[in-house]
CSV table of C-alpha atoms in Angstrom, one decimal:
chain,number,residue,atom,x,y,z
A,77,MET,CA,73.9,91.5,63.9
A,78,ILE,CA,74.5,87.9,65.0
A,79,ARG,CA,78.2,87.2,65.6
A,80,MET,CA,79.4,83.8,64.5
A,81,LYS,CA,82.7,82.1,64.5
A,82,ILE,CA,84.3,81.6,61.1
A,83,ARG,CA,83.9,77.8,61.5
A,84,ASN,CA,80.2,78.2,62.1
A,85,ARG,CA,79.9,80.6,59.2
A,86,ILE,CA,81.7,78.2,56.8
A,87,ILE,CA,79.3,75.4,57.9
A,88,SER,CA,76.3,77.6,57.5
A,89,TYR,CA,77.3,78.8,54.0
A,90,VAL,CA,78.0,75.3,52.8
A,91,PHE,CA,74.8,74.0,54.4
A,92,ALA,CA,72.7,76.8,53.0
A,93,SER,CA,74.2,76.6,49.5
A,94,CYS,CA,73.7,72.8,49.3
A,95,ALA,CA,70.2,73.1,50.7
A,96,VAL,CA,69.3,75.5,47.9
A,97,VAL,CA,70.8,73.2,45.3
A,98,VAL,CA,69.0,70.2,46.8
A,99,ALA,CA,65.7,72.1,46.8
A,100,ILE,CA,66.1,73.3,43.2
A,101,PHE,CA,67.1,69.8,42.1
A,102,SER,CA,64.2,68.2,43.9
A,103,PHE,CA,61.7,70.7,42.5
A,104,THR,CA,63.0,70.2,39.0
A,105,VAL,CA,62.9,66.4,39.2
A,106,TYR,CA,59.4,66.5,40.7
A,107,TYR,CA,58.2,68.8,38.0
A,108,GLU,CA,59.7,66.7,35.2
A,109,MET,CA,58.3,63.5,36.8
A,110,ARG,CA,54.9,65.0,37.1
A,111,GLU,CA,54.9,66.2,33.5
A,112,LEU,CA,56.0,62.7,32.3
A,113,LEU,CA,53.3,61.0,34.3
A,114,MET,CA,50.7,63.4,32.9
A,115,MET,CA,52.0,62.8,29.4
A,116,ASN,CA,51.5,59.1,30.0
A,117,LEU,CA,47.9,59.8,31.0
A,118,ASP,CA,47.4,61.8,27.8
A,119,SER,CA,48.8,58.9,25.9
A,120,GLU,CA,46.5,56.5,27.6
A,121,ILE,CA,43.5,58.8,26.8
A,122,ARG,CA,44.5,59.0,23.2
A,123,HIS,CA,44.8,55.2,23.0
A,124,ILE,CA,41.4,54.6,24.5
A,125,ARG,CA,39.9,57.3,22.2
A,126,ASN,CA,41.5,55.7,19.1
A,127,THR,CA,40.3,52.3,20.3
A,128,LEU,CA,36.8,53.7,20.6
A,129,GLN,CA,37.0,55.3,17.1
A,130,ASP,CA,38.1,52.1,15.6
A,131,GLU,CA,35.4,50.2,17.3
A,132,ILE,CA,32.7,52.6,16.1
A,133,GLU,CA,34.0,52.5,12.5
A,134,SER,CA,34.3,48.8,12.3
A,135,SER,CA,31.3,47.6,14.3
A,136,ASP,CA,27.6,47.6,13.7
A,137,ARG,CA,26.9,47.9,17.4
A,138,SER,CA,25.3,51.0,18.8
A,139,LEU,CA,27.4,53.7,20.4
A,140,ALA,CA,25.8,53.1,23.8
A,141,ASP,CA,26.5,49.4,23.5
A,142,ILE,CA,30.1,50.0,22.7
A,143,LEU,CA,30.6,52.4,25.6
A,144,SER,CA,29.2,49.7,28.0
A,145,ASP,CA,32.2,47.5,27.3
A,146,ASP,CA,34.5,46.8,30.3
A,147,GLU,CA,37.5,48.4,28.7
A,148,TYR,CA,35.7,51.8,28.9
A,149,SER,CA,34.3,51.4,32.4
A,150,TYR,CA,37.4,53.0,34.0
A,151,PHE,CA,37.1,56.2,32.0
A,152,LEU,CA,34.6,59.1,32.0
A,153,ILE,CA,33.6,59.4,28.3
A,154,TRP,CA,31.0,61.7,26.7
A,155,VAL,CA,30.4,61.3,22.9
A,156,ASP,CA,28.3,64.1,21.5
A,157,GLY,CA,27.2,63.4,17.9
A,158,GLY,CA,24.1,62.8,15.8
A,159,GLY,CA,22.0,64.9,18.0
A,160,SER,CA,22.6,62.9,21.2
A,161,VAL,CA,25.2,62.4,23.9
A,162,GLN,CA,26.3,58.9,24.9
A,163,VAL,CA,28.3,58.3,28.0
A,164,SER,CA,30.3,55.5,29.5
A,165,PRO,CA,29.0,53.7,32.6
A,166,ALA,CA,31.4,55.7,34.9
A,167,ALA,CA,30.1,59.0,33.5
A,168,ALA,CA,26.4,58.1,33.9
A,169,GLY,CA,24.7,60.8,36.0
A,170,VAL,CA,27.7,63.1,36.0
A,171,GLU,CA,27.5,66.5,34.6
A,172,LYS,CA,29.6,67.0,31.5
A,173,PRO,CA,32.4,69.5,32.2
A,174,SER,CA,32.4,72.6,30.1
A,175,SER,CA,35.1,73.1,27.5
A,176,GLU,CA,37.0,75.6,29.5
A,177,LYS,CA,37.6,73.0,32.2
A,178,THR,CA,39.2,70.4,30.0
A,179,ARG,CA,42.8,69.3,30.4
A,180,PHE,CA,42.9,70.6,34.0
A,181,LEU,CA,42.9,68.7,37.3
A,182,LYS,CA,39.5,69.3,38.8
A,183,LYS,CA,37.7,67.8,41.7
A,184,MET,CA,34.3,67.1,40.3
A,185,VAL,CA,31.7,67.2,43.1
A,186,PHE,CA,28.1,67.7,42.1
A,187,ASN,CA,25.9,67.9,45.2
A,188,ASN,CA,22.7,68.3,43.0
A,189,ASN,CA,23.4,65.0,41.1
A,190,PRO,CA,22.7,61.6,42.4
A,191,LYS,CA,26.3,60.6,41.7
A,192,VAL,CA,29.3,62.3,43.3
A,193,ILE,CA,32.9,62.0,42.0
A,194,SER,CA,35.5,62.9,44.6
A,195,GLU,CA,38.6,62.1,42.6
A,196,TYR,CA,40.8,64.3,40.3
A,197,TYR,CA,40.5,63.6,36.6
A,198,ARG,CA,42.6,64.5,33.6
A,199,PHE,CA,40.4,65.5,30.6
A,200,ASN,CA,41.0,65.7,26.9
A,201,ARG,CA,38.5,66.9,24.3
A,202,LYS,CA,38.7,66.1,20.6
A,203,VAL,CA,36.3,66.2,17.6
A,204,LEU,CA,36.5,63.0,15.5
A,205,SER,CA,35.1,62.3,12.0
A,206,ILE,CA,33.5,58.9,12.0
A,207,LYS,CA,31.5,57.5,9.1
A,208,GLY,CA,31.0,61.0,7.7
A,209,ALA,CA,29.8,62.5,10.9
A,210,ASP,CA,31.5,64.6,13.5
A,211,TYR,CA,31.7,63.3,17.1
A,212,GLU,CA,33.0,65.4,20.0
A,213,VAL,CA,34.6,63.0,22.4
A,214,LEU,CA,35.5,64.1,25.9
A,215,THR,CA,37.5,61.6,27.8
A,216,GLY,CA,38.6,61.8,31.5
A,217,ILE,CA,40.9,59.5,33.4
A,218,PRO,CA,41.4,59.4,37.2
A,219,ILE,CA,44.8,60.5,38.4
A,220,LYS,CA,44.7,58.8,41.8
A,221,LYS,CA,47.6,56.5,40.9
A,222,ILE,CA,49.5,59.5,39.7
A,223,GLU,CA,48.9,61.3,42.9
A,224,GLU,CA,50.1,58.3,44.9
A,225,GLU,CA,53.2,58.0,42.8
A,226,LEU,CA,53.9,61.7,43.1
A,227,GLY,CA,53.3,61.5,46.9
A,228,GLU,CA,55.8,58.6,47.1
A,229,ILE,CA,58.3,60.7,45.1
A,230,ILE,CA,57.9,63.6,47.5
A,231,ARG,CA,58.4,61.4,50.5
A,232,THR,CA,61.5,59.9,48.8
A,233,PHE,CA,62.8,63.4,48.1
A,234,PHE,CA,62.3,64.5,51.7
A,235,ILE,CA,64.2,61.5,53.0
A,236,ALA,CA,66.9,61.9,50.4
A,237,ALA,CA,67.2,65.6,51.1
A,238,PHE,CA,67.3,65.1,54.9
A,239,LEU,CA,70.1,62.5,54.5
A,240,SER,CA,71.9,64.7,52.0
A,241,LEU,CA,71.8,67.7,54.3
A,242,LEU,CA,73.1,65.5,57.2
A,243,PHE,CA,76.0,64.4,55.0
A,244,ILE,CA,76.5,68.0,53.8
A,245,GLY,CA,76.5,69.2,57.4
A,246,GLY,CA,79.1,66.6,58.4
A,247,ALA,CA,81.2,67.5,55.3
A,248,GLY,CA,80.9,71.2,56.2
A,249,VAL,CA,82.3,70.4,59.6
A,250,LEU,CA,85.2,68.5,58.1
A,251,ILE,CA,85.9,71.2,55.5
A,252,SER,CA,85.8,74.0,58.1
A,253,ASN,CA,88.1,72.1,60.4
A,254,SER,CA,90.5,71.5,57.5
A,255,ILE,CA,90.4,75.2,56.5
A,256,LEU,CA,90.8,76.5,60.0
A,257,ARG,CA,93.4,74.0,61.3
A,258,PRO,CA,96.3,76.2,60.2
A,259,VAL,CA,94.6,79.2,61.8
A,260,LYS,CA,94.2,77.3,65.1
A,261,ASN,CA,97.9,76.3,64.9
A,262,ILE,CA,98.8,80.0,64.4
A,263,ILE,CA,96.7,81.0,67.4
A,264,LYS,CA,98.2,78.2,69.6
A,265,SER,CA,101.8,79.2,68.6
A,266,SER,CA,101.1,82.9,69.1
A,267,ASN,CA,99.7,82.3,72.6
A,268,ILE,CA,103.0,80.5,73.5
A,269,ILE,CA,105.1,83.5,72.4
A,270,ASN,CA,105.5,86.2,75.0
A,271,SER,CA,108.0,88.7,76.2
A,272,LYS,CA,110.2,85.9,77.6
A,273,ASN,CA,110.5,83.9,74.5
A,274,LEU,CA,110.1,86.3,71.6
A,275,SER,CA,112.9,84.4,69.8
A,276,LEU,CA,110.3,81.7,69.0
A,277,ARG,CA,108.6,81.7,65.6
A,278,ILE,CA,105.5,80.1,64.1
A,279,ASP,CA,106.4,77.1,62.0
A,280,ASN,CA,105.7,77.9,58.3
A,281,PRO,CA,104.6,75.0,56.2
A,282,ASP,CA,105.4,77.0,53.0
A,283,THR,CA,102.0,76.3,51.4
A,284,ASN,CA,102.4,79.4,49.2
A,285,ASP,CA,98.9,80.6,50.1
A,286,GLU,CA,97.2,83.2,52.3
A,287,ILE,CA,98.1,81.2,55.5
A,288,ASP,CA,101.7,81.3,54.4
A,289,GLU,CA,101.5,85.1,54.0
A,290,LEU,CA,99.8,85.5,57.4
A,291,ILE,CA,102.5,83.4,59.2
A,292,THR,CA,105.3,85.3,57.4
A,293,THR,CA,103.7,88.6,58.5
A,294,LEU,CA,103.3,87.5,62.1
A,295,ASN,CA,106.9,86.2,62.3
A,296,LYS,CA,108.2,89.6,61.0
A,297,LEU,CA,106.1,91.3,63.6
A,298,PHE,CA,107.6,89.1,66.4
A,299,GLU,CA,111.1,89.9,65.0
A,300,ARG,CA,110.3,93.6,65.4
A,301,LEU,CA,108.9,93.1,68.9
A,302,GLU,CA,111.9,91.1,69.9
A,303,ARG,CA,114.2,93.8,68.7
A,304,ALA,CA,112.2,96.5,70.4
A,305,PHE,CA,112.2,94.6,73.7
A,306,GLU,CA,116.0,94.1,73.4
A,307,MET,CA,116.5,97.8,72.7
A,308,GLN,CA,114.3,98.7,75.7
A,309,SER,CA,116.1,96.3,78.1
A,310,GLU,CA,119.5,97.4,76.8
A,311,PHE,CA,118.6,101.0,77.2
A,312,ILE,CA,117.3,100.6,80.8
A,313,ALA,CA,120.4,98.5,81.7
A,314,ASN,CA,122.8,100.9,80.2
A,315,ILE,CA,121.2,103.9,81.8
A,316,SER,CA,121.0,102.2,85.2
A,317,HIS,CA,124.7,101.2,85.1
A,318,GLU,CA,125.7,104.7,83.8
A,319,ILE,CA,123.8,106.4,86.6
A,320,LYS,CA,125.3,104.2,89.4
A,321,THR,CA,128.7,106.0,89.4
A,322,PRO,CA,127.4,109.6,89.7
A,323,LEU,CA,124.9,108.5,92.3
A,324,ALA,CA,127.7,106.8,94.3
A,325,VAL,CA,129.8,110.0,94.0
A,326,ILE,CA,126.9,112.1,95.3
A,327,GLY,CA,126.3,109.7,98.1
A,328,VAL,CA,130.0,109.9,99.2
A,329,LEU,CA,130.0,113.7,99.1
A,330,THR,CA,126.7,113.9,101.0
A,331,ASP,CA,128.0,111.5,103.7
A,332,GLU,CA,131.2,113.6,104.0
A,333,GLU,CA,129.2,116.8,104.4
A,334,LEU,CA,127.0,115.1,107.1
A,335,GLN,CA,130.1,114.4,109.1
A,336,SER,CA,130.8,118.1,109.4
A,337,GLU,CA,130.2,119.6,112.8
A,338,SER,CA,129.7,123.1,111.5
A,339,LEU,CA,126.3,122.4,109.8
A,340,THR,CA,123.4,124.5,110.6
A,341,ASP,CA,120.0,122.9,111.2
A,342,GLY,CA,118.8,124.0,107.8
A,343,GLU,CA,121.8,122.6,106.1
A,344,LEU,CA,121.5,119.3,108.0
A,345,GLU,CA,117.8,119.0,107.0
A,346,TYR,CA,118.7,119.8,103.4
A,347,LEU,CA,121.5,117.1,103.2
A,348,ASN,CA,119.2,114.5,104.9
A,349,LYS,CA,116.6,115.1,102.2
A,350,ILE,CA,119.3,114.6,99.5
A,351,ASN,CA,120.3,111.4,101.2
A,352,TYR,CA,116.7,110.1,101.4
A,353,ASN,CA,116.0,110.8,97.7
A,354,LEU,CA,119.4,109.4,96.8
A,355,SER,CA,118.5,106.1,98.5
A,356,ARG,CA,115.2,106.1,96.5
A,357,ILE,CA,117.0,106.6,93.2
A,358,ASN,CA,119.5,103.9,94.2
A,359,LYS,CA,116.7,101.4,94.9
A,360,LEU,CA,115.0,102.3,91.6
A,361,THR,CA,118.3,101.7,89.8
A,362,ARG,CA,118.8,98.3,91.5
A,363,ASP,CA,115.2,97.3,90.6
A,364,LEU,CA,115.7,98.3,87.0
A,365,ILE,CA,119.0,96.4,86.8
A,366,ASN,CA,117.3,93.3,88.4
A,367,LEU,CA,114.4,93.5,85.8
A,368,SER,CA,116.9,93.8,83.0
A,369,TYR,CA,118.8,90.8,84.3
A,370,ILE,CA,115.7,88.7,84.7
A,371,GLU,CA,114.4,89.6,81.2
A,372,THR,CA,117.6,89.4,79.1
A,373,LYS,CA,120.0,86.9,80.8
A,374,ASP,CA,120.0,83.2,80.5
A,375,VAL,CA,119.3,82.5,84.1
A,376,GLU,CA,120.6,79.2,85.6
A,377,LEU,CA,117.6,77.4,87.3
A,378,SER,CA,119.3,74.2,88.5
A,379,GLU,CA,120.1,75.0,92.2
A,380,LYS,CA,118.3,73.3,95.1
A,381,VAL,CA,116.7,76.1,97.1
A,382,ASP,CA,115.5,75.8,100.7
A,383,PHE,CA,112.8,78.4,101.6
A,384,VAL,CA,113.1,78.3,105.3
A,385,PRO,CA,116.7,79.6,105.9
A,386,ALA,CA,116.0,82.3,103.3
A,387,ILE,CA,112.8,83.4,105.1
A,388,ASN,CA,114.5,83.5,108.5
A,389,GLU,CA,117.4,85.5,107.2
A,390,ILE,CA,115.1,88.1,105.5
A,391,LEU,CA,113.0,88.4,108.7
A,392,ASP,CA,116.2,89.0,110.6
A,393,ASN,CA,117.2,91.8,108.1
A,394,PHE,CA,113.9,93.6,108.7
A,395,SER,CA,113.9,93.0,112.5
A,396,GLU,CA,114.2,96.7,113.3
A,397,MET,CA,111.3,97.7,111.0
A,398,ILE,CA,109.2,94.9,112.5
A,399,ALA,CA,110.0,96.1,116.1
A,400,ASP,CA,109.3,99.7,115.2
A,401,LYS,CA,105.7,98.8,114.2
A,402,ASN,CA,105.3,96.2,116.9
A,403,LEU,CA,104.2,93.6,114.4
A,404,ASN,CA,103.2,90.1,115.4
A,405,ILE,CA,105.0,87.5,113.2
A,406,SER,CA,103.7,83.9,112.9
A,407,CYS,CA,105.3,81.3,110.8
A,408,SER,CA,104.4,77.7,109.7
A,409,PHE,CA,107.0,76.0,107.7
A,410,GLU,CA,107.2,72.6,106.0
A,411,ASP,CA,110.6,71.3,104.8
A,412,VAL,CA,110.4,72.1,101.1
A,413,LEU,CA,113.0,72.3,98.4
A,414,ILE,CA,112.6,73.7,94.9
A,415,THR,CA,114.9,73.7,91.8
A,416,GLY,CA,115.7,77.2,90.6
A,417,ASN,CA,117.9,80.2,91.0
A,418,SER,CA,118.7,80.9,94.6
A,419,ARG,CA,119.5,84.6,94.0
A,420,LEU,CA,116.2,85.3,92.3
A,421,ILE,CA,114.0,83.3,94.7
A,422,TYR,CA,115.7,85.1,97.6
A,423,SER,CA,114.9,88.5,95.9
A,424,ALA,CA,111.2,87.5,95.3
A,425,ILE,CA,110.7,86.4,99.0
A,426,SER,CA,112.6,89.5,100.2
A,427,ASN,CA,110.4,91.8,98.2
A,428,LEU,CA,107.2,90.2,99.5
A,429,ILE,CA,108.3,90.3,103.1
A,430,HIS,CA,109.6,93.9,102.7
A,431,ASN,CA,106.2,94.9,101.3
A,432,ALA,CA,104.4,93.2,104.2
A,433,VAL,CA,106.4,95.1,106.7
A,434,LYS,CA,106.5,98.5,105.0
A,435,TYR,CA,102.8,98.7,104.2
A,436,ASN,CA,101.6,97.2,107.5
A,437,VAL,CA,99.9,99.1,110.2
A,438,ARG,CA,101.1,99.6,113.8
A,439,ASP,CA,100.4,96.5,116.0
A,440,GLY,CA,99.5,94.6,112.9
A,441,TYR,CA,100.4,91.0,111.9
A,442,ILE,CA,102.4,89.0,109.3
A,443,ASP,CA,101.7,85.4,108.7
A,444,ILE,CA,104.1,83.3,106.6
A,445,ARG,CA,103.4,79.7,105.6
A,446,THR,CA,105.1,77.2,103.3
A,447,LYS,CA,103.9,73.8,102.2
A,448,ALA,CA,104.2,71.2,99.5
A,449,SER,CA,101.1,70.7,97.4
A,450,GLY,CA,100.7,68.5,94.3
A,451,GLY,CA,104.4,68.4,93.5
A,452,LYS,CA,104.7,72.2,93.9
A,453,VAL,CA,105.7,74.5,96.7
A,454,GLU,CA,103.4,77.2,98.0
A,455,PHE,CA,104.7,80.3,99.8
A,456,VAL,CA,101.9,82.3,101.3
A,457,ILE,CA,102.4,85.6,103.2
A,458,SER,CA,99.5,87.5,104.7
A,459,ASN,CA,99.5,90.8,106.5
A,460,SER,CA,97.3,93.5,107.9
A,461,CYS,CA,97.3,96.8,105.9
A,462,VAL,CA,95.2,99.8,104.9
A,463,HIS,CA,92.2,98.7,102.9
A,464,VAL,CA,93.0,98.0,99.2
A,465,SER,CA,90.2,98.0,96.6
A,466,ASP,CA,89.6,95.1,94.2
A,467,GLU,CA,90.7,97.3,91.3
A,468,ASN,CA,94.0,98.0,93.0
A,469,ILE,CA,94.6,94.3,94.0
A,470,ASN,CA,94.2,93.3,90.3
A,471,ARG,CA,96.9,95.8,89.3
A,472,LEU,CA,99.5,95.3,92.1
A,473,PHE,CA,101.8,93.4,89.8
A,474,ASP,CA,101.8,96.1,87.1
A,475,ARG,CA,105.1,98.0,86.6
A,476,PHE,CA,105.3,101.4,88.3
A,477,TYR,CA,101.8,101.0,89.6
A,478,ARG,CA,101.2,102.4,93.1
A,479,VAL,CA,98.0,102.2,95.1
A,480,GLU,CA,97.9,105.8,96.2
A,481,LYS,CA,100.3,108.6,95.2
A,482,SER,CA,100.2,110.1,98.7
A,483,ARG,CA,101.1,106.8,100.3
A,484,SER,CA,103.8,106.2,97.7
A,485,ARG,CA,105.5,109.5,98.7
A,486,GLU,CA,105.2,108.5,102.4
A,487,TYR,CA,106.6,105.0,102.0
A,488,GLY,CA,108.9,105.6,98.9
A,489,GLY,CA,109.3,103.1,96.1
A,490,ALA,CA,108.6,103.2,92.4
A,491,GLY,CA,106.1,100.3,92.1
A,492,LEU,CA,108.6,97.8,90.7
A,493,GLY,CA,109.0,95.4,93.7
A,494,LEU,CA,105.9,93.2,92.9
A,495,SER,CA,106.7,93.4,89.2
A,496,ILE,CA,110.1,91.9,89.9
A,497,VAL,CA,108.4,89.1,92.0
A,498,LYS,CA,106.1,88.3,89.1
A,499,GLU,CA,108.9,88.2,86.5
A,500,ILE,CA,111.0,85.9,88.8
A,501,VAL,CA,108.1,83.6,89.4
A,502,LEU,CA,107.2,83.4,85.6
A,503,ARG,CA,110.9,82.7,84.8
A,504,HIS,CA,110.6,79.7,87.1
A,505,GLY,CA,107.4,78.6,85.5
A,506,GLY,CA,105.2,79.4,88.5
A,507,THR,CA,102.3,81.6,89.4
A,508,VAL,CA,101.8,84.4,91.9
A,509,TYR,CA,98.6,86.3,92.8
A,510,ALA,CA,97.2,88.6,95.5
A,511,ASP,CA,93.9,88.2,97.4
A,512,ARG,CA,92.1,89.6,100.4
A,513,HIS,CA,92.9,88.2,103.8
A,514,GLY,CA,90.1,88.8,106.3
A,515,ASP,CA,88.4,92.3,106.5
A,516,THR,CA,91.5,94.5,106.2
A,517,GLY,CA,94.4,92.2,105.3
A,518,ILE,CA,96.0,91.1,102.1
A,519,SER,CA,97.8,87.9,101.1
A,520,PHE,CA,100.3,86.9,98.4
A,521,THR,CA,100.5,83.4,97.2
A,522,LEU,CA,103.6,82.2,95.3
A,523,ILE,CA,103.5,78.7,93.7
A,524,LEU,CA,106.7,77.2,92.2
C-alpha cells in the first residue's frame, strides 16, 4: 500500500473527485450537443424532402429534371416510385443503401462502383403520397461539418478540462494547507515542549471542532506528564536527602572502626569494602540530587564564566589519578567567557575530565581545547580509552547506561555522569556529543 501524507491525500481526493465531475459533465454536454446537431440535420433533411414534395406536386417538370436543381445537389436522394428510381446528381452511380442502414452514420465506400463516397452521411427514409402515387424517398446529408464542429467541441473541452484541473489542483493545495495549518501548529508546539518546559501548553483557538478537541486532549496529556515528572523528581530528591543522614552515620562509624588497632586482616578488608561501596552510594546520591536540582529548580544563568581557571583547578584535583596512570596532558586554550551558571558548568567540565581520567589506559593521553566559534564556545576533550563501539557511543548520555557491566564494577559509577553533563548543557541551550578520536580514542564536544 502506497503511503501518502494527509496533505497529498486531500489534494488527490479533491483532484480525482473534480476530474470525475469534469469528465461526466464534458461527456454529457458532448452527447447533448451531438444529439442537437443531429436533430438539426434531420430537420434539414425533412425540409429538403418537403421542398421536393411540394415541387413535384406543383410542377409539370419530370422528377429527374427536378432532382437536377442546384438546391438538391448537396444531398444524396433516391426517389423510388412509378416503377423507376430517380436520383440526385450527387447520388448518381452510388449504390442505394438498404433500409436497415438508414438513420445511421455509415462510411459509404463502394470499390466496385465508378463513384466512391468517403464521407459519413445521415440518412432518412420516408414514403410520401404524391398525386395519388406512393414514392419512397431516401435522403442523405453529409455530416462533415457536424464532425468538424464536434471535433472543435472536443478540443475546447480538453482545454477547458485541463485548465479546470489545474485550477482544482491549486485549490486543492490551498484547501489542504488551510485544513492542515492547525495540525502543523500543533506539531510545532508539541516539538517545543520537552521535559524541561512541560509547563508550556498548546494555544487553543477555541474553534469548537475536532482540532479544538485534539488540542485539549494533548494539553491534558502534558499536564499529566508534568505532574508525573514533578512526582518523580520530588521522589528522587526526597529519597536522596533522606538517605544522606544514615549514610553519613555509617561512614563515621566505619571510619572509627578503621582507626582501631585491634582489627584483624579479615575485619580490615571487610570494613574497606564497606567504605568503598559507601563512597559509591554517596556519589550516586550526589548525582541524583544534582539531576533533581537541574531539572526542577529555576537555575540562574547570568554569571560570566571563564573556562580556563575551572579546567586548571579540576586537573589539579585529579593530579594523583593522572600521575598513577602516567597520562600525557595537552591543553590549548583561548580566552573565552560564557554566560551561565558557574556551579553547573564546573560540574559538567569536572564530569568530562573525570571520565577522561578514570576510563583512560596507562600511558594514555588527554587533550583539552577551548575556542570561540561563531559566537559560541567549544570545549573539546579527547582521550585514549578501551575501544567503544558505535552503538555504545550513541548511548553514552543515556541515564544509568554503562558500556560494560564488568568494567562498571571495576571503575564504579552508576552511569549518571554524562547524563548530568547533557542536562546541564541543555539547560544552557547548548549541545554536547561524543565521537571517535583516532583508532582507539574518544572525544566529547561541548558547545555553549
